[in-house]
Short mmCIF file of C-alpha atoms in Angstrom, two decimals:
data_model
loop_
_atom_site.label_atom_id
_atom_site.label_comp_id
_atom_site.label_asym_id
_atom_site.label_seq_id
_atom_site.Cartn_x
_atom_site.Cartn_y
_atom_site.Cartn_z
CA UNK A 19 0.44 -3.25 -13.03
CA UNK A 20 0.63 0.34 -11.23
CA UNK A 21 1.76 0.32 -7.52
CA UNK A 22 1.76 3.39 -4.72
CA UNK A 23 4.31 3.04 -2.15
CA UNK A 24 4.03 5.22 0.52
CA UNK A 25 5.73 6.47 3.20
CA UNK A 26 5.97 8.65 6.16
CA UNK A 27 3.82 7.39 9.08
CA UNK A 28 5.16 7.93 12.41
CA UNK A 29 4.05 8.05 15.91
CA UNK A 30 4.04 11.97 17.14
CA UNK A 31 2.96 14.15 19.90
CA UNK A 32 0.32 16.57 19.91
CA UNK A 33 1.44 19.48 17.34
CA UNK A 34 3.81 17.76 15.82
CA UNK A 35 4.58 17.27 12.23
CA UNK A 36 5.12 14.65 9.65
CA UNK A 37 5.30 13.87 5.97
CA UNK A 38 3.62 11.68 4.25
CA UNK A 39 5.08 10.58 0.49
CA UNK A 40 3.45 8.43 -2.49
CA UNK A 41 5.27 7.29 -5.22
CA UNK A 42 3.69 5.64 -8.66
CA UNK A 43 4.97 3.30 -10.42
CA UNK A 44 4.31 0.63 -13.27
CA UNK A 45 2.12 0.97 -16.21
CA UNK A 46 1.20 4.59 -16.28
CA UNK A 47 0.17 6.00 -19.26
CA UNK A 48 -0.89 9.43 -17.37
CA UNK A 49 -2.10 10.42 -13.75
CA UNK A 50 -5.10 12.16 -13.67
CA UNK A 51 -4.70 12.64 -9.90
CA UNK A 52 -3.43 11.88 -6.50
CA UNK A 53 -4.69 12.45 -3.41
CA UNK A 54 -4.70 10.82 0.52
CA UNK A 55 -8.13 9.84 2.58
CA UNK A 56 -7.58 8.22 5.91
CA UNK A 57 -9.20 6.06 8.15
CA UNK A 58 -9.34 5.53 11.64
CA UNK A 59 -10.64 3.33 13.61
CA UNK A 60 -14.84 2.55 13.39
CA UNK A 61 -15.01 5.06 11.16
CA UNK A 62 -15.52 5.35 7.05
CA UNK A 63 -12.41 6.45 4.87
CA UNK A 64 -12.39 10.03 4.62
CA UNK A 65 -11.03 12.73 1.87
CA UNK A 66 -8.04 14.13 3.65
CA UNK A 67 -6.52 16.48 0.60
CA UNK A 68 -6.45 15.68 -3.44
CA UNK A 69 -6.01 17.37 -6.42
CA UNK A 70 -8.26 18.06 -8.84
CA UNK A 71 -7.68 17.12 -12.32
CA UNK A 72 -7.36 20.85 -13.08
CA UNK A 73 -4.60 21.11 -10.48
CA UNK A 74 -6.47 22.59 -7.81
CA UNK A 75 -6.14 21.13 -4.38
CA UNK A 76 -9.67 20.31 -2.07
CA UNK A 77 -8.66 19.69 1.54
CA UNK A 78 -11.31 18.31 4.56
CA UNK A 79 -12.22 20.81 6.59
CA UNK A 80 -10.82 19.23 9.52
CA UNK A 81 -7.17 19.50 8.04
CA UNK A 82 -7.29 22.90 6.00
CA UNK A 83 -4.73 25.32 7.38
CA UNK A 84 -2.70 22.74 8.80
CA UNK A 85 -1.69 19.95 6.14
CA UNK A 86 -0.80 20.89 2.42
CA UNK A 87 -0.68 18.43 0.04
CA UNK A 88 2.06 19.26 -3.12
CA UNK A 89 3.53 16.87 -6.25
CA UNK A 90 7.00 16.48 -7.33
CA UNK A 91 7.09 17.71 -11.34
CA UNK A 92 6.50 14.53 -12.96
CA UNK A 93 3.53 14.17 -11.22
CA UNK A 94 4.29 10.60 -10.23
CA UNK A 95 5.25 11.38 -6.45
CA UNK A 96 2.64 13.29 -3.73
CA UNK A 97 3.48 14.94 -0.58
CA UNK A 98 1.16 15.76 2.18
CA UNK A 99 2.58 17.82 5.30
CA UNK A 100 0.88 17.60 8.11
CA UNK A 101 1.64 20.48 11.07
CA UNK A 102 -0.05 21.00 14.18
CA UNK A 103 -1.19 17.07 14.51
CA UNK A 104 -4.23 16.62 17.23
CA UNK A 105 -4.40 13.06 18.15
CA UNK A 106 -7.97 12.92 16.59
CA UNK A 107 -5.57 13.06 13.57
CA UNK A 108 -4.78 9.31 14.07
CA UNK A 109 -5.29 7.49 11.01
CA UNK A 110 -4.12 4.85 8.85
CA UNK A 111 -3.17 7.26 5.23
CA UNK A 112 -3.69 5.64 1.99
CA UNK A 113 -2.50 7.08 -0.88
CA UNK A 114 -5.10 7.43 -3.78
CA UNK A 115 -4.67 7.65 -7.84
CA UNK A 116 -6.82 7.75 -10.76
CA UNK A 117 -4.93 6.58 -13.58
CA UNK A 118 -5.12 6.07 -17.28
CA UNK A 119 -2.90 2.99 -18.07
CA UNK A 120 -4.03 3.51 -21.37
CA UNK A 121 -5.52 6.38 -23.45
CA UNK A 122 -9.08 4.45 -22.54
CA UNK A 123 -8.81 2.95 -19.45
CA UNK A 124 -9.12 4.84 -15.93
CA UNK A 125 -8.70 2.99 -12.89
CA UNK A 126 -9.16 4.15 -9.17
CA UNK A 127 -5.72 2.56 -7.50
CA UNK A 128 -5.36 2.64 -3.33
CA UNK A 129 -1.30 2.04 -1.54
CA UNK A 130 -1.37 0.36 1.26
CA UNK A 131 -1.72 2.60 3.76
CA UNK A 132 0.66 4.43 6.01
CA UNK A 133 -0.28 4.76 9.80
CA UNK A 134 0.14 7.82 11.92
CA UNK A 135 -0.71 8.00 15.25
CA UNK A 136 -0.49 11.19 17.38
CA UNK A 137 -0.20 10.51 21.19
CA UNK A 138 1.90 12.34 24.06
#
């Protein structure tokens, strides 16, 4: 079993900050990458930031200049900092992985969400 636990999601005014934080665990043989995607209400889940299994990072449009996602350097843990928050920013967060739990298998593995709402 492989679990992301995240954390983070707050309630903030307009150009505010918060971090968000996703942690791995369980039966990890390696992480090919981690990412977050969001979804607010009526609309589709969206690609907010990931990395690439290169290393790279791809961020939305939207959110490019203002959040930057980064990894602790096991790899297990991602970060994303989010500055200058609009409240079309509001979103419930999940935390995304693609995972080998063994040298063969790759599986696509969602956390449960974080929300964030950003209202004065």
């Amino acid at each position: 079993q492989v679990q992301l636990v995240e954390s983070g999601g707050d309630l903030v005014q307009p150009g505010g900050s918060l971090r968000l934080s996703c942690a791995a665990s369980g039966s990890i043989f390696s992480i090919n990458y981690m990412g977050w995607y969001r979804q607010a209400p009526g609309k589709e889940r969206e690609l907010v930031a990931r990395f690439t299994r290169g290393g790279s990072t791809i961020y939305a449009d939207s959110v490019k200049g203002r959040f930057t996602i980064s990894r602790d350097n096991a790899g297990n843990t991602v970060y994303l900092q989010m500055n200058s928050l609009k409240p079309e920013d509001t979103a419930v967060y999940y935390c995304y992985a693609k995972i080998r739990t063994t040298p063969f298998q790759e599986y696509d593995y969602w956390g449960q969400g974080t929300q964030v709402t950003v209202s004065s």
